[in-house]
Coordinates of C-alpha atoms in Angstrom, one line a residue:
M16 CA 92.8 -196.5 34.0
K17 CA 96.5 -195.8 33.8
Q18 CA 97.5 -195.0 30.2
I19 CA 101.1 -194.1 31.1
E20 CA 103.3 -195.3 33.9
V21 CA 106.9 -194.3 34.2
K22 CA 109.0 -196.2 36.9
E23 CA 112.4 -194.8 37.9
A24 CA 113.3 -194.1 34.2
S25 CA 116.7 -192.7 33.3
F26 CA 118.2 -191.9 30.0
A27 CA 121.6 -190.8 28.8
Y28 CA 122.8 -189.5 25.4
M29 CA 126.2 -190.9 24.2
Q30 CA 128.6 -188.0 23.2
D31 CA 131.4 -188.0 20.8
D32 CA 134.0 -188.4 23.5
D33 CA 132.3 -191.6 24.6
A34 CA 131.0 -189.9 27.8
N35 CA 127.3 -190.0 28.6
R36 CA 125.2 -186.9 29.1
I37 CA 122.4 -187.8 31.6
A38 CA 119.1 -186.3 30.4
L39 CA 116.7 -188.1 32.8
N40 CA 117.5 -189.4 36.2
G41 CA 115.0 -191.7 38.0
V42 CA 111.8 -190.1 36.7
S43 CA 108.5 -191.6 37.9
L44 CA 104.9 -190.5 37.0
E45 CA 101.5 -191.8 36.3
I46 CA 98.9 -190.5 33.8
E47 CA 95.3 -191.6 33.6
Q48 CA 93.2 -191.7 30.5
G49 CA 91.7 -188.3 29.7
D50 CA 94.3 -186.4 31.9
Y51 CA 95.5 -183.0 30.8
I52 CA 99.1 -182.7 31.9
A53 CA 101.6 -179.9 31.6
I54 CA 105.4 -180.6 31.8
L55 CA 107.4 -177.5 32.6
G56 CA 111.1 -176.9 33.0
P57 CA 113.9 -174.8 31.7
N58 CA 115.8 -175.7 28.4
G59 CA 117.8 -178.8 29.0
S60 CA 115.7 -180.1 31.9
G61 CA 114.8 -183.4 30.1
K62 CA 111.2 -182.6 29.0
S63 CA 111.7 -183.5 25.3
T64 CA 113.6 -186.6 26.2
L65 CA 110.7 -187.7 28.4
A66 CA 108.4 -187.1 25.5
K67 CA 110.5 -189.4 23.3
L68 CA 110.3 -192.1 26.0
L69 CA 106.6 -191.9 26.2
N70 CA 106.2 -192.1 22.4
N71 CA 108.6 -195.0 22.1
I72 CA 111.1 -193.0 20.1
E73 CA 113.8 -193.8 22.7
L74 CA 114.0 -196.5 25.3
P75 CA 115.0 -195.8 29.0
T76 CA 118.6 -196.8 29.8
K77 CA 117.3 -197.7 33.3
G78 CA 113.8 -198.2 34.6
D79 CA 110.6 -198.9 32.7
V80 CA 108.0 -197.0 30.7
F81 CA 104.5 -198.5 30.2
V82 CA 102.1 -197.1 27.7
F83 CA 98.6 -198.7 27.4
G84 CA 100.0 -201.3 29.8
I85 CA 102.8 -202.3 27.3
N86 CA 106.4 -202.0 28.3
T87 CA 108.1 -199.9 25.6
K88 CA 111.0 -202.3 25.7
N89 CA 108.7 -205.0 24.3
E90 CA 109.3 -204.8 20.5
D91 CA 106.0 -206.6 19.8
G92 CA 104.1 -203.7 21.3
F93 CA 105.9 -201.0 19.2
W94 CA 103.1 -200.3 16.7
D95 CA 100.4 -200.6 19.3
I96 CA 102.0 -197.7 21.1
R97 CA 103.0 -195.6 18.1
S98 CA 99.7 -195.8 16.2
K99 CA 97.8 -194.4 19.2
C100 CA 100.3 -192.0 20.7
A101 CA 100.9 -189.0 18.5
C102 CA 103.7 -186.5 19.1
V103 CA 103.9 -182.9 17.8
F104 CA 107.4 -181.5 18.1
Q105 CA 108.6 -177.9 18.5
N106 CA 110.0 -177.6 15.0
P107 CA 107.4 -178.7 12.4
D108 CA 110.0 -179.1 9.6
N109 CA 111.2 -182.2 11.4
Q110 CA 108.0 -184.1 10.8
I111 CA 106.6 -182.7 7.6
V112 CA 107.1 -185.2 4.8
G113 CA 104.4 -184.5 2.2
T114 CA 104.7 -182.2 -0.8
T115 CA 101.4 -180.6 -0.3
V116 CA 99.3 -179.9 2.8
E117 CA 96.7 -182.6 2.1
E118 CA 99.4 -185.2 1.2
D119 CA 101.2 -184.6 4.5
I120 CA 98.1 -184.9 6.6
A121 CA 97.2 -188.1 4.7
F122 CA 100.6 -189.7 5.3
G123 CA 99.9 -191.2 8.7
P124 CA 96.4 -192.6 8.2
E125 CA 97.4 -193.8 4.8
N126 CA 100.2 -195.9 6.3
L127 CA 97.7 -197.3 8.7
G128 CA 95.8 -198.7 5.7
I129 CA 92.7 -196.4 5.9
P130 CA 91.0 -196.4 2.5
N131 CA 89.0 -193.7 0.6
P132 CA 86.5 -192.1 1.0
E133 CA 87.2 -192.4 4.8
L134 CA 90.8 -191.1 4.2
R135 CA 89.5 -188.1 2.3
Q136 CA 87.1 -187.3 5.2
I137 CA 89.8 -187.5 7.8
V138 CA 92.1 -185.2 5.9
D139 CA 89.4 -182.6 5.3
A140 CA 88.3 -182.7 8.9
S141 CA 91.9 -182.3 10.2
M142 CA 92.6 -179.4 7.8
K143 CA 89.4 -177.7 9.0
Y144 CA 90.3 -178.2 12.7
V145 CA 93.4 -176.2 12.3
G146 CA 92.2 -173.7 9.7
L147 CA 94.2 -174.9 6.7
E148 CA 91.4 -176.0 4.5
K149 CA 92.1 -173.2 1.9
Y150 CA 95.7 -174.4 1.7
A151 CA 94.9 -178.0 0.8
T152 CA 97.0 -178.1 -2.4
K153 CA 99.6 -175.6 -1.3
Q154 CA 103.2 -176.8 -1.2
T155 CA 104.4 -177.4 2.4
A156 CA 107.7 -175.6 1.7
N157 CA 105.8 -172.4 1.0
L158 CA 104.0 -172.3 4.3
S159 CA 104.8 -169.8 7.0
G160 CA 106.3 -171.1 10.3
G161 CA 103.0 -170.9 12.0
Q162 CA 101.1 -172.6 9.2
K163 CA 103.7 -175.5 9.3
Q164 CA 103.0 -175.8 13.1
K165 CA 99.3 -176.1 12.4
L166 CA 100.0 -178.7 9.7
A167 CA 102.0 -180.9 12.1
I168 CA 99.1 -180.8 14.6
A169 CA 96.7 -181.7 11.8
G170 CA 98.8 -184.7 10.9
A171 CA 98.8 -185.9 14.5
L172 CA 95.0 -185.4 14.8
A173 CA 94.4 -187.4 11.6
M174 CA 95.9 -190.5 13.3
N175 CA 92.9 -190.5 15.7
P176 CA 95.3 -190.9 18.7
S177 CA 94.4 -191.9 22.3
I178 CA 97.4 -189.8 23.5
I179 CA 98.7 -186.5 22.1
I180 CA 102.0 -185.2 23.2
M181 CA 102.6 -181.6 22.3
D182 CA 106.3 -180.6 22.6
E183 CA 106.2 -176.8 22.4
S184 CA 103.8 -177.3 19.5
T185 CA 102.1 -173.9 19.9
S186 CA 105.3 -171.9 20.4
M187 CA 105.3 -170.5 16.8
L188 CA 101.6 -169.8 16.6
D189 CA 100.0 -166.3 16.8
P190 CA 97.8 -165.8 19.9
N191 CA 94.5 -166.5 18.1
S192 CA 95.8 -169.7 16.5
R193 CA 97.4 -170.8 19.8
D194 CA 94.0 -170.4 21.6
E195 CA 92.2 -172.1 18.8
V196 CA 94.5 -175.1 18.9
L197 CA 94.3 -175.4 22.7
T198 CA 90.5 -175.1 22.6
L199 CA 90.5 -177.8 19.9
V200 CA 92.7 -180.1 21.9
E201 CA 90.7 -179.6 25.0
K202 CA 87.5 -180.3 23.1
L203 CA 88.9 -183.6 21.7
R204 CA 89.9 -184.5 25.2
H205 CA 86.4 -184.0 26.6
E206 CA 84.6 -185.6 23.7
K207 CA 86.9 -188.5 23.0
Q208 CA 88.7 -188.9 26.3
I209 CA 92.1 -188.2 24.6
T210 CA 95.0 -187.8 27.0
V211 CA 96.9 -184.6 26.4
I212 CA 100.4 -184.0 27.5
T213 CA 101.8 -180.5 26.8
I214 CA 105.4 -179.7 27.2
T215 CA 105.6 -176.0 27.2
H216 CA 107.2 -172.8 28.3
D217 CA 103.9 -170.9 28.1
M218 CA 102.8 -170.5 31.7
Y219 CA 99.3 -169.5 30.6
E220 CA 99.0 -172.7 28.6
A221 CA 100.1 -174.7 31.7
S222 CA 97.5 -172.9 33.9
R223 CA 94.8 -174.5 31.7
C224 CA 95.9 -178.0 32.6
D225 CA 94.7 -180.3 35.4
R226 CA 98.2 -181.2 36.7
V227 CA 101.7 -179.8 36.3
Y228 CA 105.0 -181.6 36.5
V229 CA 108.0 -179.3 37.0
M230 CA 111.4 -180.7 35.8
Y231 CA 114.9 -179.6 36.5
H232 CA 118.2 -181.3 35.6
G233 CA 116.4 -184.5 34.5
E234 CA 114.4 -184.9 37.6
I235 CA 110.8 -184.1 38.6
K236 CA 111.0 -181.4 41.3
K237 CA 107.3 -180.5 41.8
V238 CA 103.9 -182.0 41.0
G239 CA 100.5 -180.4 41.6
K240 CA 97.6 -178.4 40.3
P241 CA 98.6 -175.2 38.5
S242 CA 97.2 -173.0 41.3
S243 CA 99.4 -174.9 43.8
I244 CA 102.5 -174.7 41.6
F245 CA 102.1 -171.0 40.8
L246 CA 101.5 -170.2 44.5
E247 CA 105.2 -170.8 45.0
R248 CA 106.4 -168.1 42.6
D249 CA 109.9 -167.8 44.2
K250 CA 110.5 -171.5 43.7
M251 CA 109.4 -171.2 40.1
L252 CA 111.9 -168.4 39.5
E253 CA 114.6 -170.4 41.3
L254 CA 114.0 -173.2 38.8
G255 CA 114.3 -170.8 35.8
L256 CA 110.5 -170.6 35.2
D257 CA 107.8 -168.0 35.8
C258 CA 104.1 -167.6 36.3
P259 CA 101.3 -166.3 34.1
S260 CA 101.2 -162.5 34.0
H261 CA 98.0 -162.2 36.1
I262 CA 99.5 -164.4 38.8
N263 CA 102.7 -162.3 38.8
L264 CA 100.4 -159.3 39.3
A265 CA 98.7 -161.0 42.2
H266 CA 102.0 -161.8 43.9
R267 CA 103.2 -158.2 43.4
I268 CA 100.0 -156.7 44.9
A269 CA 100.2 -159.2 47.8
K270 CA 103.8 -158.1 48.6
I271 CA 102.9 -154.4 48.5
T272 CA 99.8 -154.8 50.6
H273 CA 101.3 -157.3 53.0
S274 CA 98.6 -159.8 52.1
K275 CA 98.7 -163.5 51.8
L276 CA 97.6 -165.5 48.7
T277 CA 96.1 -168.9 48.9
Q278 CA 95.8 -171.7 46.3
E279 CA 92.1 -170.9 45.9
D280 CA 92.9 -167.3 44.9
L281 CA 94.8 -168.6 41.9
V282 CA 92.3 -171.3 40.6
S283 CA 91.1 -169.0 37.8
E284 CA 91.6 -165.6 36.3
E285 CA 88.2 -164.7 37.9
T286 CA 89.2 -165.7 41.4
C287 CA 92.5 -164.0 40.9
A288 CA 90.9 -160.7 39.8
K289 CA 88.5 -160.7 42.8
R290 CA 91.4 -161.3 45.2
I291 CA 93.6 -158.5 43.7
I292 CA 90.7 -156.0 44.0
E293 CA 90.1 -157.1 47.6
M294 CA 93.8 -156.7 48.5
V295 CA 94.0 -153.2 47.0
K296 CA 90.6 -152.1 48.6
N297 CA 91.6 -153.2 52.1
A298 CA 95.3 -152.0 52.0
E299 CA 96.8 -149.0 53.8
F300 CA 99.5 -147.6 51.5
D301 CA 102.0 -145.9 53.7
D302 CA 105.3 -146.9 52.3
V303 CA 104.2 -148.2 48.9
K304 CA 107.0 -146.4 47.0
S305 CA 109.7 -148.6 48.6
Y306 CA 108.0 -151.7 47.0
L307 CA 107.6 -150.3 43.5
K308 CA 110.1 -151.1 40.7
P309 CA 110.9 -148.5 38.1
D310 CA 108.6 -148.9 35.1
K311 CA 109.7 -148.5 31.5
N312 CA 109.4 -145.0 30.3
I313 CA 109.4 -145.5 26.5
Q314 CA 110.0 -142.3 24.6
E315 CA 108.7 -142.3 21.1
V316 CA 111.4 -141.7 18.6
E317 CA 111.1 -138.5 16.5
P318 CA 109.3 -139.2 13.2
S319 CA 111.9 -137.1 11.4
K320 CA 114.7 -139.7 12.2
T321 CA 113.9 -142.2 9.6
I322 CA 116.5 -144.9 8.9
M323 CA 114.5 -147.1 6.5
Q324 CA 111.7 -146.4 4.0
I325 CA 109.5 -149.1 2.6
E326 CA 107.3 -147.9 -0.2
N327 CA 104.4 -149.7 -2.0
L328 CA 106.1 -153.1 -1.5
S329 CA 104.3 -156.1 -3.0
Y330 CA 105.5 -159.7 -3.5
S331 CA 104.0 -162.9 -4.8
Y332 CA 105.6 -166.4 -4.5
D333 CA 103.6 -168.1 -7.2
G334 CA 102.5 -165.1 -9.3
D335 CA 98.9 -165.4 -8.1
F336 CA 98.6 -165.0 -4.4
K337 CA 100.3 -161.9 -3.0
A338 CA 102.1 -162.6 0.3
I339 CA 102.5 -158.8 0.9
E340 CA 100.6 -156.1 -0.9
D341 CA 101.3 -152.3 -1.2
V342 CA 103.2 -152.1 2.1
S343 CA 104.5 -148.7 3.0
L344 CA 106.3 -148.1 6.3
D345 CA 109.0 -145.8 7.7
V346 CA 111.3 -147.3 10.3
R347 CA 112.7 -144.7 12.8
E348 CA 116.3 -144.6 13.9
G349 CA 116.9 -146.1 17.4
E350 CA 113.4 -147.6 17.9
I351 CA 112.1 -151.1 18.6
L352 CA 109.4 -151.6 16.0
A353 CA 107.3 -154.8 16.5
I354 CA 105.6 -156.4 13.6
I355 CA 102.6 -158.5 14.6
G356 CA 99.8 -160.4 12.9
Q357 CA 98.4 -163.9 12.4
S358 CA 100.5 -166.7 11.0
G359 CA 100.7 -166.3 7.2
C360 CA 99.9 -162.6 7.2
G361 CA 103.2 -161.7 5.5
K362 CA 105.5 -160.8 8.4
T363 CA 108.5 -163.0 7.4
T364 CA 108.1 -162.1 3.7
L365 CA 108.3 -158.4 4.6
I366 CA 111.4 -158.7 6.7
T367 CA 113.3 -160.8 4.2
H368 CA 113.0 -157.8 1.9
L369 CA 114.8 -155.6 4.3
N370 CA 118.4 -156.9 3.6
A371 CA 117.6 -158.0 0.0
L372 CA 117.3 -161.7 0.7
I373 CA 114.2 -161.2 -1.4
R374 CA 114.3 -158.5 -4.1
P375 CA 111.2 -156.4 -4.6
Q376 CA 108.8 -157.3 -7.4
E377 CA 107.0 -154.0 -6.9
G378 CA 107.9 -151.0 -4.7
S379 CA 111.1 -150.3 -2.9
V380 CA 113.1 -150.7 0.3
T381 CA 115.7 -148.0 1.0
L382 CA 118.2 -147.7 3.9
I383 CA 118.9 -144.1 4.7
C384 CA 122.6 -143.6 5.5
S385 CA 124.6 -140.4 6.2
N386 CA 126.7 -140.7 3.1
M387 CA 124.3 -142.5 0.7
N388 CA 121.0 -144.2 0.4
L389 CA 121.1 -148.0 -0.2
S390 CA 118.3 -149.6 -2.2
T391 CA 117.6 -153.4 -2.1
A392 CA 116.7 -153.1 -5.8
E393 CA 120.3 -152.1 -6.7
K394 CA 122.6 -155.0 -7.1
K395 CA 125.7 -152.8 -6.4
H396 CA 124.2 -151.8 -3.0
I397 CA 123.5 -155.3 -1.6
K398 CA 126.9 -156.1 -0.1
L399 CA 127.0 -152.9 1.9
L400 CA 123.3 -153.0 2.7
R401 CA 123.7 -156.5 4.3
Q402 CA 126.5 -155.2 6.5
E403 CA 124.1 -152.5 7.8
V404 CA 121.0 -154.6 8.1
G405 CA 121.3 -157.8 10.0
L406 CA 118.7 -160.5 10.0
V407 CA 118.3 -163.3 12.5
F408 CA 115.8 -166.0 11.4
Q409 CA 113.0 -167.8 13.2
Y410 CA 115.3 -170.7 13.9
P411 CA 118.6 -168.9 14.2
E412 CA 120.4 -172.1 15.2
Y413 CA 120.1 -173.1 11.5
Q414 CA 122.5 -170.3 10.7
L415 CA 125.3 -172.2 12.5
F416 CA 127.7 -174.3 10.3
E417 CA 131.3 -173.8 11.3
E418 CA 133.6 -176.1 13.3
T419 CA 134.0 -173.7 16.2
V420 CA 132.0 -170.9 17.8
Y421 CA 134.8 -168.5 17.0
K422 CA 134.8 -169.3 13.3
D423 CA 131.0 -169.1 13.1
V424 CA 130.8 -165.7 14.7
A425 CA 133.7 -164.4 12.7
F426 CA 132.4 -165.7 9.3
G427 CA 130.6 -162.5 8.3
I428 CA 133.6 -160.3 8.8
K429 CA 136.3 -162.5 7.2
K430 CA 135.8 -160.8 3.8
M431 CA 136.3 -157.4 5.4
K432 CA 140.0 -158.2 5.6
L433 CA 140.4 -156.9 9.2
E434 CA 143.7 -157.2 11.1
P435 CA 143.6 -160.4 13.3
E436 CA 143.6 -158.3 16.5
E437 CA 140.6 -156.3 15.3
E438 CA 138.7 -159.4 14.1
R439 CA 139.2 -161.1 17.6
R440 CA 138.2 -157.8 19.3
R441 CA 134.9 -157.7 17.4
V442 CA 134.2 -161.4 18.0
L443 CA 134.8 -160.9 21.8
E444 CA 132.6 -157.8 21.7
A445 CA 129.7 -159.7 20.0
I446 CA 130.0 -162.7 22.4
K447 CA 129.9 -160.3 25.4
L448 CA 126.8 -158.5 24.0
V449 CA 124.8 -161.7 23.8
G450 CA 125.8 -162.7 27.4
L451 CA 128.2 -165.6 26.5
K452 CA 131.6 -166.3 28.0
E453 CA 134.9 -166.4 26.0
D454 CA 135.6 -170.0 27.0
I455 CA 133.0 -171.3 24.5
L456 CA 134.8 -169.9 21.5
E457 CA 136.9 -173.0 20.6
G458 CA 134.1 -175.4 21.2
S459 CA 131.6 -176.7 18.5
P460 CA 128.4 -174.6 18.2
F461 CA 126.5 -177.8 17.8
E462 CA 127.3 -179.0 21.3
L463 CA 125.7 -175.9 22.9
S464 CA 122.2 -175.7 24.4
G465 CA 119.3 -174.3 22.4
G466 CA 119.5 -171.0 24.1
Q467 CA 123.3 -170.8 23.6
K468 CA 123.0 -171.6 19.9
R469 CA 120.5 -168.8 19.5
R470 CA 122.9 -166.3 21.1
V471 CA 125.8 -167.5 19.0
A472 CA 123.7 -167.0 15.8
L473 CA 122.8 -163.5 17.0
A474 CA 126.5 -162.8 17.8
G475 CA 127.3 -163.8 14.2
V476 CA 125.1 -161.0 13.0
L477 CA 126.1 -158.4 15.7
V478 CA 129.8 -158.8 14.8
M479 CA 129.0 -156.9 11.6
R480 CA 127.8 -154.0 13.7
P481 CA 124.6 -153.4 11.8
K482 CA 122.6 -150.2 12.1
V483 CA 119.4 -152.2 11.8
L484 CA 118.8 -155.6 13.4
V485 CA 115.8 -157.7 12.3
L486 CA 114.7 -160.4 14.6
D487 CA 112.1 -163.0 13.6
E488 CA 110.7 -164.6 16.8
P489 CA 114.1 -164.5 18.5
A490 CA 112.8 -166.0 21.9
S491 CA 110.5 -168.7 20.6
G492 CA 111.1 -172.0 22.2
L493 CA 113.2 -170.5 25.0
D494 CA 112.4 -171.0 28.7
P495 CA 111.3 -167.9 30.7
R496 CA 114.8 -167.2 31.9
G497 CA 116.1 -167.5 28.3
R498 CA 113.4 -165.2 27.0
Q499 CA 114.2 -162.5 29.6
G500 CA 117.9 -162.8 28.7
M501 CA 117.1 -162.3 25.0
L502 CA 114.9 -159.3 25.8
R503 CA 117.7 -157.8 27.9
I504 CA 120.0 -158.2 24.9
I505 CA 117.5 -156.4 22.7
E506 CA 117.2 -153.5 25.3
S507 CA 121.0 -153.2 25.5
L508 CA 121.3 -153.1 21.7
K509 CA 118.7 -150.3 21.6
A510 CA 120.7 -148.4 24.2
R511 CA 123.7 -148.6 21.9
G512 CA 121.7 -147.0 19.1
V513 CA 120.8 -150.1 17.1
T514 CA 117.4 -150.0 15.5
I515 CA 115.4 -153.2 16.2
I516 CA 112.6 -154.7 14.0
L517 CA 111.0 -157.4 16.1
V518 CA 108.6 -160.0 14.7
S519 CA 106.8 -161.6 17.6
H520 CA 103.6 -163.5 18.6
Y521 CA 104.1 -162.7 22.3
M522 CA 101.8 -159.7 22.9
D523 CA 102.9 -159.2 26.6
E524 CA 106.4 -158.6 25.5
V525 CA 105.4 -156.5 22.5
A526 CA 103.3 -154.3 24.7
E527 CA 106.1 -153.9 27.2
Y528 CA 109.2 -153.4 25.0
A529 CA 108.1 -152.0 21.6
D530 CA 108.2 -148.3 20.9
R531 CA 105.7 -148.8 18.0
I532 CA 103.7 -151.7 16.7
C533 CA 102.9 -152.5 13.1
C534 CA 99.8 -154.8 12.7
M535 CA 99.6 -156.8 9.5
K536 CA 96.7 -158.8 8.0
D537 CA 96.5 -160.5 4.6
G538 CA 99.8 -159.1 3.5
K539 CA 98.9 -155.5 4.3
V540 CA 99.7 -153.0 7.1
I541 CA 96.4 -152.2 8.8
M542 CA 97.5 -150.3 11.9
L543 CA 100.6 -148.6 13.1
G544 CA 101.2 -146.8 16.4
S545 CA 102.2 -147.1 20.0
S546 CA 101.0 -149.9 22.3
T547 CA 98.4 -147.5 23.8
E548 CA 97.2 -146.4 20.4
I549 CA 97.0 -149.9 19.0
F550 CA 95.3 -151.6 22.0
E551 CA 92.9 -148.8 23.2
D552 CA 90.1 -150.2 21.1
I553 CA 90.2 -153.9 21.9
D554 CA 87.1 -154.7 19.8
K555 CA 88.6 -153.2 16.7
V556 CA 91.9 -155.0 17.2
E557 CA 90.3 -158.4 17.7
Q558 CA 88.1 -157.9 14.7
M559 CA 91.4 -157.8 12.7
G560 CA 92.4 -161.1 14.2
I561 CA 94.9 -159.7 16.6
K562 CA 94.8 -160.2 20.4
V563 CA 95.9 -157.8 23.0
S564 CA 98.3 -159.0 25.7
R565 CA 97.2 -161.5 28.4
L566 CA 97.8 -158.9 31.0
N567 CA 95.7 -156.3 29.1
M568 CA 92.8 -158.9 28.8
F569 CA 93.1 -159.6 32.6
M570 CA 92.9 -155.9 33.4
R571 CA 89.8 -155.6 31.4
L572 CA 88.3 -158.5 33.4
M573 CA 88.9 -156.5 36.6
L574 CA 86.9 -153.6 35.2
K575 CA 83.8 -155.6 36.4
Y576 CA 84.9 -155.0 40.0
N577 CA 86.5 -151.5 39.7
S578 CA 85.4 -149.3 36.7
S579 CA 88.1 -146.7 37.5
I580 CA 90.9 -149.0 36.3
N581 CA 92.7 -148.1 33.1
P582 CA 93.1 -151.6 31.5
N583 CA 95.5 -150.5 28.8
V584 CA 98.8 -151.3 30.5
R585 CA 102.3 -152.2 29.2
S586 CA 103.7 -154.3 32.0
V587 CA 103.0 -155.9 35.4
E588 CA 104.6 -152.9 37.1
D589 CA 102.4 -150.5 35.1
A590 CA 99.3 -152.5 36.2
V591 CA 100.5 -152.2 39.9
R592 CA 100.6 -148.4 39.5
Q593 CA 97.2 -148.3 37.9
L594 CA 95.6 -150.4 40.7
I595 CA 97.2 -148.4 43.5
N596 CA 96.2 -145.1 41.8
T597 CA 92.6 -146.2 42.1
K598 CA 93.0 -145.6 45.8
G599 CA 94.2 -142.1 45.2
V600 CA 97.8 -142.7 46.2
E601 CA 100.3 -140.3 44.6
L602 CA 103.2 -142.2 43.0
C603 CA 104.9 -139.6 40.9

């Protein structure tokens, strides 16, 4: 039975200058009841606009959209569609309306007229599904970003929908929570025949689906099973996308060994692992060095070069529950220090102490400078400290507020009373650092794409020339090309001597780019070390609620077929070297 049918649908947004920006151009698709669909595409490709058409939030300017056989243009069918088609958006703040967790989850079913005690049972079940049962009476404003995302999903599930549309709704979750939510949604799909449409930039998430639609510039460019879509890696890269790390590894090995991959090889991680082992086993490596890319050779920064000291730091929001407790940590000059842990473990609370947005209740934070040490506890130090420690929030686009990009980037240095020439030179330098062109400076920051807004917000911090830059999930919600661009910016800043503190849920990137990793749980630092040190004991790490990278997990899967493999790798190129070394090929 067709639950959704889109026929040559187009949509255009009206702009301030009365021009139309075309978001969708002649899109057609069909989705059956119980389907599990992924919609991929770079930022600005029209994915979220399509979701709004399917959920009757917007109507097509051309063509038709049918949901449950009802044309969305038919006003009489509005509630029939909206009551059974739930949408979970990328930013949970946009759909949280309740004061407390349980009130917010109850909002939807209560408006459908569901009485107690059934309403109470629905709310409790939804909270349990997403792991928020112990936060039932907690104020929604005090939840972490990841907890808010879980709450939005719980609110959708409480509506007992026939269709769930997830628009980047797992992008802010830690790896464990992300897998839990995906497993839950898949379980609901099988048990209740719910149709699931996931709009995502997570290629692994897309690989779990039955069918993938790839969008580009408002059009559907490719449709097929994940194995078919990911077989054409070059095409995916051309469209600004990527493949899951294990499939990237398979393509690299195929190229080096002059082998051919088939769709069947990529059906699952198991088939992919077998094929990779087979390709390596049968290969003759005569000119392998010409195919290898240089791998990252991360040198651990000397412990003596400490730029920031955090000592016995504790903080409580309500005087009862401690968000962080007795945290002690030295940050080394010039390093990339990643802070990881499950949603709600205290990461954001910790980093907002680092430039005195939150003042310590217990303990201290000290920035070690050449001429004097700056303490966040000292009011007289705060102005100078905030020049030296820049903080970019989880949603950096919220930091934009000025009329033009130039004014927004220059805002932080206005009070430094620089000469106009020096001010402009700094703004141009910051814009160049984040990979933007000078011609955007006189335009409004609110007319930029999501990725551009994020870069402008970052430039507004970099213009201050901070010694320490704190980034809270800087690449969340960006497409693969945008993520790579952000990571290149981080690398270039490190090369300039900037110390980077990076909060991230993306373990593959943490493993590849971080010099050291700080693991947090329940507000405490539980492990601190290099990627190799942290992830060498996978059982211990996972007992603490932290997952290793997808690539690392895949390499451990291949141990079943070749016990000489070292699974603890940082990157795809590192994995290539490990696999080739099992043949005794000298690569040094």
